[in-house]
CSV table of C-alpha atoms in Angstrom, one decimal:
chain,number,residue,atom,x,y,z
A,832,MET,CA,-82.8,26.6,-39.5
A,833,VAL,CA,-80.9,23.3,-39.6
A,834,ILE,CA,-81.7,20.0,-41.3
A,835,SER,CA,-84.2,17.8,-39.6
A,836,MET,CA,-84.1,14.0,-39.7
A,837,TYR,CA,-87.3,14.1,-41.7
A,838,GLN,CA,-85.9,16.4,-44.3
A,839,ALA,CA,-82.8,14.3,-44.7
A,840,SER,CA,-84.8,11.1,-45.1
A,841,ALA,CA,-88.4,10.7,-46.3
A,842,PRO,CA,-88.4,13.4,-49.1
A,843,ARG,CA,-85.1,12.2,-50.4
A,844,PHE,CA,-86.2,8.6,-50.6
A,845,LEU,CA,-89.5,9.6,-52.2
A,846,ASN,CA,-87.8,11.8,-54.9
A,847,MET,CA,-85.4,9.0,-55.9
A,848,LEU,CA,-88.0,6.2,-55.8
A,849,GLY,CA,-90.1,8.3,-58.1
A,850,ASN,CA,-87.2,8.8,-60.4
A,851,LEU,CA,-86.4,5.1,-60.3
A,852,SER,CA,-89.9,4.3,-61.3
A,853,GLY,CA,-89.6,6.8,-64.2
A,854,ILE,CA,-86.5,5.0,-65.3
A,855,LEU,CA,-88.4,1.7,-65.2
A,856,ASP,CA,-91.1,3.3,-67.4
A,857,LYS,CA,-88.4,3.9,-70.0
A,858,ALA,CA,-87.0,0.4,-69.5
A,859,ARG,CA,-90.5,-1.0,-70.1
A,860,ALA,CA,-90.8,0.9,-73.4
A,861,TYR,CA,-87.3,-0.3,-74.4
A,862,SER,CA,-88.1,-3.9,-73.4
A,863,ASP,CA,-91.3,-3.8,-75.6
A,864,LEU,CA,-89.4,-2.2,-78.5
A,865,LYS,CA,-86.7,-4.8,-78.4
A,866,GLN,CA,-89.4,-7.5,-77.9
A,867,LEU,CA,-87.5,-8.8,-74.8
A,868,LYS,CA,-89.0,-11.3,-72.4
A,869,PRO,CA,-90.5,-9.6,-69.4
A,870,ALA,CA,-87.9,-11.2,-67.1
A,871,THR,CA,-84.9,-10.3,-69.2
A,872,LEU,CA,-84.0,-6.8,-68.0
A,873,PRO,CA,-84.9,-7.6,-64.3
A,874,GLY,CA,-82.3,-10.4,-64.5
A,875,CYS,CA,-79.5,-8.4,-66.0
A,876,ARG,CA,-76.3,-7.9,-64.0
A,877,LEU,CA,-73.0,-6.0,-64.3
A,878,TYR,CA,-71.1,-9.2,-63.3
A,879,PRO,CA,-72.1,-12.8,-62.6
A,880,ASP,CA,-71.7,-12.5,-58.8
A,881,MET,CA,-73.4,-9.1,-58.6
A,882,LEU,CA,-77.1,-8.8,-57.9
A,883,PRO,CA,-79.4,-8.3,-60.9
A,884,LEU,CA,-81.6,-5.3,-61.6
A,885,ALA,CA,-84.6,-6.8,-59.7
A,886,SER,CA,-82.6,-7.1,-56.5
A,887,GLN,CA,-81.1,-3.6,-56.8
A,888,VAL,CA,-84.7,-2.2,-57.0
A,889,GLN,CA,-85.9,-4.4,-54.1
A,890,ILE,CA,-82.9,-3.4,-51.9
A,891,ALA,CA,-83.3,0.3,-52.7
A,892,CYS,CA,-86.9,0.0,-51.6
A,893,ASP,CA,-86.1,-1.9,-48.5
A,894,THR,CA,-83.4,0.5,-47.5
A,895,ALA,CA,-85.8,3.4,-47.7
A,896,LYS,CA,-88.6,1.5,-45.9
A,897,GLY,CA,-86.3,0.2,-43.2
A,898,ALA,CA,-84.7,3.6,-42.6
A,899,VAL,CA,-88.0,5.5,-41.9
A,900,ALA,CA,-89.4,2.5,-39.9
A,901,ARG,CA,-86.3,2.2,-37.7
A,902,LEU,CA,-85.9,5.9,-37.1
A,903,ALA,CA,-89.6,6.3,-36.2
A,904,GLY,CA,-89.6,3.1,-34.1
A,905,VAL,CA,-92.5,1.5,-36.0
A,906,GLU,CA,-92.7,-2.1,-37.3
A,907,ASN,CA,-90.8,-2.6,-40.6
A,908,PRO,CA,-93.2,-4.6,-42.7
A,909,ARG,CA,-91.7,-7.4,-44.8
A,910,HIS,CA,-92.1,-7.1,-48.5
A,911,GLU,CA,-91.5,-10.4,-50.3
A,912,ASP,CA,-88.9,-10.4,-53.1
A,913,SER,CA,-91.2,-12.0,-55.6
A,914,GLU,CA,-91.0,-9.5,-58.5
A,915,THR,CA,-89.8,-10.8,-61.9
A,916,THR,CA,-91.0,-8.1,-64.3
A,917,LEU,CA,-90.5,-4.3,-64.6
A,918,ALA,CA,-94.2,-3.7,-63.9
A,919,GLU,CA,-94.0,-5.7,-60.7
A,920,LEU,CA,-90.8,-3.8,-59.6
A,921,GLN,CA,-92.7,-0.6,-60.2
A,922,ALA,CA,-95.5,-1.9,-58.0
A,923,ARG,CA,-92.9,-2.7,-55.3
A,924,ILE,CA,-91.7,0.9,-55.6
A,925,ALA,CA,-95.3,2.2,-55.3
A,926,LYS,CA,-95.9,0.1,-52.2
A,927,THR,CA,-92.7,1.5,-50.7
A,928,VAL,CA,-93.6,5.1,-51.6
A,929,ALA,CA,-97.0,4.7,-50.0
A,930,PHE,CA,-95.3,3.5,-46.8
A,931,VAL,CA,-92.7,6.3,-46.7
A,932,GLU,CA,-95.4,8.9,-47.5
A,933,GLY,CA,-97.3,7.7,-44.4
A,934,PHE,CA,-94.7,9.2,-42.1
A,935,ARG,CA,-95.2,12.6,-40.6
A,936,PRO,CA,-92.2,14.8,-39.8
A,937,ALA,CA,-92.8,14.5,-36.1
A,938,GLN,CA,-92.3,10.7,-36.3
A,939,LEU,CA,-88.8,11.1,-37.6
A,940,ASP,CA,-87.6,14.3,-36.1
A,941,GLY,CA,-85.6,13.9,-33.0
A,942,SER,CA,-84.3,10.5,-33.9
A,943,GLU,CA,-80.7,11.8,-34.3
A,944,ASP,CA,-79.5,10.1,-31.2
A,945,LYS,CA,-81.8,7.1,-31.3
A,946,ASP,CA,-80.1,3.7,-30.9
A,947,ILE,CA,-80.4,1.7,-34.1
A,948,VAL,CA,-79.2,-1.9,-34.4
A,949,ILE,CA,-78.7,-3.5,-37.8
A,950,LYS,CA,-78.0,-7.1,-38.5
A,951,LEU,CA,-75.3,-7.4,-41.2
A,952,GLY,CA,-75.1,-11.1,-41.7
A,953,LYS,CA,-74.2,-12.5,-38.3
A,954,THR,CA,-72.9,-9.2,-36.9
A,955,GLU,CA,-75.0,-6.7,-35.0
A,956,VAL,CA,-74.0,-3.1,-35.8
A,957,LYS,CA,-75.1,-0.3,-33.5
A,958,TRP,CA,-75.5,3.2,-34.7
A,959,LYS,CA,-77.0,6.5,-33.5
A,960,GLY,CA,-79.9,7.6,-35.7
A,961,MET,CA,-78.0,10.4,-37.6
A,962,GLN,CA,-75.0,8.2,-38.3
A,963,TYR,CA,-77.2,5.4,-39.5
A,964,LEU,CA,-79.1,7.7,-41.8
A,965,LEU,CA,-76.2,9.7,-43.2
A,966,GLY,CA,-73.5,7.1,-43.2
A,967,PHE,CA,-75.3,3.9,-43.9
A,968,ALA,CA,-78.9,4.1,-45.1
A,969,LEU,CA,-78.5,7.0,-47.6
A,970,PRO,CA,-75.2,5.8,-49.2
A,971,ASN,CA,-76.7,2.3,-49.5
A,972,PHE,CA,-79.9,3.6,-51.0
A,973,TYR,CA,-78.1,5.7,-53.6
A,974,PHE,CA,-75.8,2.7,-54.3
A,975,HIS,CA,-78.7,0.5,-55.3
A,976,VAL,CA,-80.6,3.2,-57.3
A,977,THR,CA,-77.4,4.0,-59.2
A,978,THR,CA,-76.5,0.4,-59.8
A,979,ALA,CA,-80.0,-0.2,-61.2
A,980,TYR,CA,-79.4,2.8,-63.5
A,981,GLY,CA,-76.0,1.4,-64.4
A,982,ILE,CA,-77.3,-2.0,-65.3
A,983,LEU,CA,-80.0,-0.5,-67.6
A,984,ARG,CA,-77.5,1.9,-69.1
A,985,HIS,CA,-75.1,-1.0,-69.7
A,986,ASN,CA,-77.8,-2.8,-71.5
A,987,GLY,CA,-78.5,0.0,-73.9
A,988,LEU,CA,-81.3,2.0,-72.3
A,989,GLU,CA,-81.0,5.7,-73.2
A,990,ILE,CA,-81.3,7.4,-69.9
A,991,GLY,CA,-79.3,10.3,-68.5
A,992,LYS,CA,-78.4,11.9,-65.2
A,993,ARG,CA,-81.6,14.0,-65.3
A,994,ASP,CA,-83.6,10.8,-65.0
A,995,TYR,CA,-81.6,9.9,-61.9
A,996,ILE,CA,-81.7,13.4,-60.2
A,997,GLY,CA,-85.3,14.3,-61.2
A,998,ASN,CA,-86.7,17.4,-59.6
A,999,PRO,CA,-85.4,17.3,-56.1
B,1418,MET,CA,-79.8,18.0,-31.6
B,1419,VAL,CA,-80.5,18.1,-35.3
B,1420,ILE,CA,-78.3,17.6,-38.4
B,1421,SER,CA,-76.0,20.5,-39.2
B,1422,MET,CA,-75.0,21.3,-42.8
B,1423,TYR,CA,-71.4,20.4,-41.9
B,1424,GLN,CA,-72.4,17.0,-40.5
B,1425,ALA,CA,-74.4,16.3,-43.7
B,1426,SER,CA,-71.6,17.2,-46.0
B,1427,ALA,CA,-67.8,17.3,-45.2
B,1428,PRO,CA,-67.6,14.1,-43.1
B,1429,ARG,CA,-69.8,12.2,-45.6
B,1430,PHE,CA,-67.6,13.3,-48.5
B,1431,LEU,CA,-64.4,12.5,-46.6
B,1432,ASN,CA,-65.6,9.0,-45.6
B,1433,MET,CA,-66.6,8.1,-49.2
B,1434,LEU,CA,-63.5,9.6,-50.8
B,1435,GLY,CA,-61.4,7.5,-48.5
B,1436,ASN,CA,-63.3,4.4,-49.4
B,1437,LEU,CA,-63.0,5.2,-53.1
B,1438,SER,CA,-59.2,5.6,-52.7
B,1439,GLY,CA,-59.2,2.2,-50.9
B,1440,ILE,CA,-61.1,0.7,-53.8
B,1441,LEU,CA,-58.5,2.2,-56.2
B,1442,ASP,CA,-55.7,0.5,-54.0
B,1443,LYS,CA,-57.4,-2.8,-54.8
B,1444,ALA,CA,-57.7,-1.8,-58.5
B,1445,ARG,CA,-54.0,-1.0,-58.6
B,1446,ALA,CA,-53.1,-4.5,-57.3
B,1447,TYR,CA,-55.5,-6.1,-59.7
B,1448,SER,CA,-54.1,-4.1,-62.6
B,1449,ASP,CA,-50.5,-5.2,-61.7
B,1450,LEU,CA,-51.6,-8.8,-61.3
B,1451,LYS,CA,-53.3,-8.8,-64.7
B,1452,GLN,CA,-50.4,-6.9,-66.1
B,1453,LEU,CA,-52.7,-4.2,-67.5
B,1454,LYS,CA,-51.5,-1.0,-69.0
B,1455,PRO,CA,-51.8,1.8,-66.4
B,1456,ALA,CA,-54.4,3.6,-68.5
B,1457,THR,CA,-56.6,0.5,-69.1
B,1458,LEU,CA,-58.8,0.5,-66.0
B,1459,PRO,CA,-59.2,4.3,-65.9
B,1460,GLY,CA,-60.5,4.1,-69.4
B,1461,CYS,CA,-63.1,1.4,-68.8
B,1462,ARG,CA,-66.8,2.2,-69.2
B,1463,LEU,CA,-70.2,0.6,-68.7
B,1464,TYR,CA,-71.3,1.7,-72.1
B,1465,PRO,CA,-69.6,3.5,-75.0
B,1466,ASP,CA,-71.3,6.8,-74.4
B,1467,MET,CA,-71.0,6.7,-70.6
B,1468,LEU,CA,-68.0,8.4,-68.9
B,1469,PRO,CA,-65.0,6.2,-68.0
B,1470,LEU,CA,-63.7,5.4,-64.6
B,1471,ALA,CA,-61.3,8.3,-64.6
B,1472,SER,CA,-64.2,10.8,-65.2
B,1473,GLN,CA,-66.3,9.2,-62.5
B,1474,VAL,CA,-63.6,9.7,-59.9
B,1475,GLN,CA,-62.9,13.2,-61.2
B,1476,ILE,CA,-66.6,14.2,-61.0
B,1477,ALA,CA,-67.0,12.6,-57.6
B,1478,CYS,CA,-64.1,14.7,-56.4
B,1479,ASP,CA,-65.4,17.9,-58.0
B,1480,THR,CA,-68.9,17.4,-56.6
B,1481,ALA,CA,-67.5,17.2,-53.1
B,1482,LYS,CA,-65.1,20.1,-53.6
B,1483,GLY,CA,-67.8,22.3,-55.2
B,1484,ALA,CA,-70.4,21.5,-52.6
B,1485,VAL,CA,-68.3,22.6,-49.6
B,1486,ALA,CA,-66.9,25.6,-51.5
B,1487,ARG,CA,-70.3,26.9,-52.6
B,1488,LEU,CA,-71.9,26.3,-49.2
B,1489,ALA,CA,-69.1,28.1,-47.4
B,1490,GLY,CA,-68.9,30.8,-50.1
B,1491,VAL,CA,-65.2,30.4,-50.8
B,1492,GLU,CA,-63.5,30.1,-54.2
B,1493,ASN,CA,-63.9,26.7,-55.8
B,1494,PRO,CA,-60.4,25.9,-57.1
B,1495,ARG,CA,-60.2,24.3,-60.5
B,1496,HIS,CA,-58.6,20.9,-60.6
B,1497,GLU,CA,-57.6,19.9,-64.1
B,1498,ASP,CA,-58.8,16.6,-65.4
B,1499,SER,CA,-55.5,15.3,-66.5
B,1500,GLU,CA,-55.3,12.0,-64.6
B,1501,THR,CA,-54.7,8.8,-66.7
B,1502,THR,CA,-53.6,6.3,-64.1
B,1503,LEU,CA,-55.1,4.9,-60.9
B,1504,ALA,CA,-52.2,6.4,-58.9
B,1505,GLU,CA,-53.0,9.9,-60.4
B,1506,LEU,CA,-56.7,9.4,-59.6
B,1507,GLN,CA,-55.7,8.7,-56.0
B,1508,ALA,CA,-53.7,11.9,-55.9
B,1509,ARG,CA,-56.7,13.7,-57.2
B,1510,ILE,CA,-58.7,12.2,-54.4
B,1511,ALA,CA,-56.0,13.2,-51.9
B,1512,LYS,CA,-56.0,16.8,-53.1
B,1513,THR,CA,-59.8,16.9,-52.8
B,1514,VAL,CA,-59.7,15.3,-49.3
B,1515,ALA,CA,-57.1,18.0,-48.2
B,1516,PHE,CA,-59.4,20.7,-49.5
B,1517,VAL,CA,-62.5,19.4,-47.8
B,1518,GLU,CA,-60.6,18.7,-44.5
B,1519,GLY,CA,-59.8,22.4,-44.5
B,1520,PHE,CA,-63.4,23.4,-43.7
B,1521,ARG,CA,-64.4,24.1,-40.2
B,1522,PRO,CA,-68.0,23.4,-39.2
B,1523,ALA,CA,-68.7,27.1,-38.7
B,1524,GLN,CA,-68.0,27.7,-42.3
B,1525,LEU,CA,-70.7,25.4,-43.5
B,1526,ASP,CA,-73.2,25.6,-40.7
B,1527,GLY,CA,-76.0,28.0,-41.3
B,1528,SER,CA,-75.9,27.6,-45.1
B,1529,GLU,CA,-79.3,25.9,-45.3
B,1530,ASP,CA,-81.0,28.9,-46.9
B,1531,LYS,CA,-78.0,30.2,-48.8
B,1532,ASP,CA,-78.7,30.9,-52.5
B,1533,ILE,CA,-76.7,28.5,-54.7
B,1534,VAL,CA,-76.6,28.9,-58.4
B,1535,ILE,CA,-75.4,26.0,-60.6
B,1536,LYS,CA,-74.8,26.1,-64.3
B,1537,LEU,CA,-76.0,22.9,-65.9
B,1538,GLY,CA,-75.0,23.3,-69.5
B,1539,LYS,CA,-76.6,26.6,-70.6
B,1540,THR,CA,-79.2,26.6,-67.8
B,1541,GLU,CA,-78.7,28.3,-64.5
B,1542,VAL,CA,-80.4,26.4,-61.6
B,1543,LYS,CA,-81.1,28.1,-58.3
B,1544,TRP,CA,-81.3,26.2,-55.1
B,1545,LYS,CA,-81.3,26.9,-51.4
B,1546,GLY,CA,-78.3,25.4,-49.6
B,1547,MET,CA,-80.1,22.5,-48.0
B,1548,GLN,CA,-81.9,21.5,-51.2
B,1549,TYR,CA,-78.7,21.8,-53.2
B,1550,LEU,CA,-76.8,19.5,-50.7
B,1551,LEU,CA,-79.5,16.9,-50.1
B,1552,GLY,CA,-81.1,16.8,-53.5
B,1553,PHE,CA,-78.3,17.5,-55.9
B,1554,ALA,CA,-74.7,17.3,-54.5
B,1555,LEU,CA,-75.0,14.2,-52.4
B,1556,PRO,CA,-77.1,12.1,-54.9
B,1557,ASN,CA,-74.6,13.1,-57.6
B,1558,PHE,CA,-71.6,12.3,-55.4
B,1559,TYR,CA,-72.9,8.9,-54.6
B,1560,PHE,CA,-73.8,8.3,-58.2
B,1561,HIS,CA,-70.3,8.8,-59.4
B,1562,VAL,CA,-68.7,6.8,-56.5
B,1563,THR,CA,-71.1,4.0,-57.2
B,1564,THR,CA,-70.5,4.1,-60.9
B,1565,ALA,CA,-66.7,3.9,-60.3
B,1566,TYR,CA,-67.4,0.9,-58.2
B,1567,GLY,CA,-69.7,-0.6,-60.8
B,1568,ILE,CA,-67.1,-0.1,-63.6
B,1569,LEU,CA,-64.4,-1.9,-61.6
B,1570,ARG,CA,-66.7,-4.6,-60.5
B,1571,HIS,CA,-67.9,-5.1,-64.0
B,1572,ASN,CA,-64.2,-5.5,-65.0
B,1573,GLY,CA,-63.6,-8.3,-62.5
B,1574,LEU,CA,-62.3,-6.5,-59.4
B,1575,GLU,CA,-63.3,-8.3,-56.3
B,1576,ILE,CA,-64.7,-5.7,-54.1
B,1577,GLY,CA,-67.9,-5.6,-52.0
B,1578,LYS,CA,-70.3,-3.3,-50.3
B,1579,ARG,CA,-68.0,-3.0,-47.3
B,1580,ASP,CA,-65.4,-1.3,-49.5
B,1581,TYR,CA,-68.0,1.2,-50.6
B,1582,ILE,CA,-69.5,1.9,-47.1
B,1583,GLY,CA,-66.3,1.8,-45.1
B,1584,ASN,CA,-66.5,2.8,-41.5
B,1585,PRO,CA,-68.9,5.8,-41.5
């Protein structure tokens, strides 16, 4: 047995997206307890020119969605970045989960050598499927989930590593 | 072709550890520019009861070291957590890189179904090799690298996503 492209992608994204939504559950309770405005926590940042919590969640979602879509060679649907509340961000996650859950292993397996082209600003970067998944999509995905966690932790939410790791 | 346990582990750890050391290069220059004490940035945190930068780097290193050691079934050497400066943290990374670089693919490949037992506090958690790597070691590794990045970013260091992703 070895690792398939499916095993290294869809179940990993789904586990972490579920954990992220659970963290947002706790953030909603915290926001209510502190009587914060609904848009306050989604707008929090670690530094003025870093993206706020809402963007971190949106990009985590889009990284997962884009990875499975590109590897499977199906259209990558555009999800508008219109969320301003924690509940809306959870709906964005749910929409992403539903999309990723729709992929069967056979759609992703065998995509190791597939040519993947990503636009990073004005530059086109070319990858093979495995390198794209392991070296770009997964590290980026974990970056944004962790940064969402860090923003909330920095703002006093009592969460711990178990909320992040979940039950993989 | 499919993904081997080696491909999903050692090269990924090595790339990110190199990127993390590069980020610490920038942090050293920043620390000098601001005339900070050598222990100031390593002691910075995102919240009082979160671990500081030094611990984030140490745990990232130990997660990489422990993963390849456990999967290969070789002794996991203990690295003391004695670093108090950025230069010492880079030496810790270099020591970890040297350890991970010592593994040949044949030592890690085939460890997908290997029984891995991890002590989390008082609890013993049992995993199969693949689940341990994809669901625990890699997410934890990226968590601590990203949190190191976030702590430095929060403290004004001008770094960007490219410093984190590097050239995978």
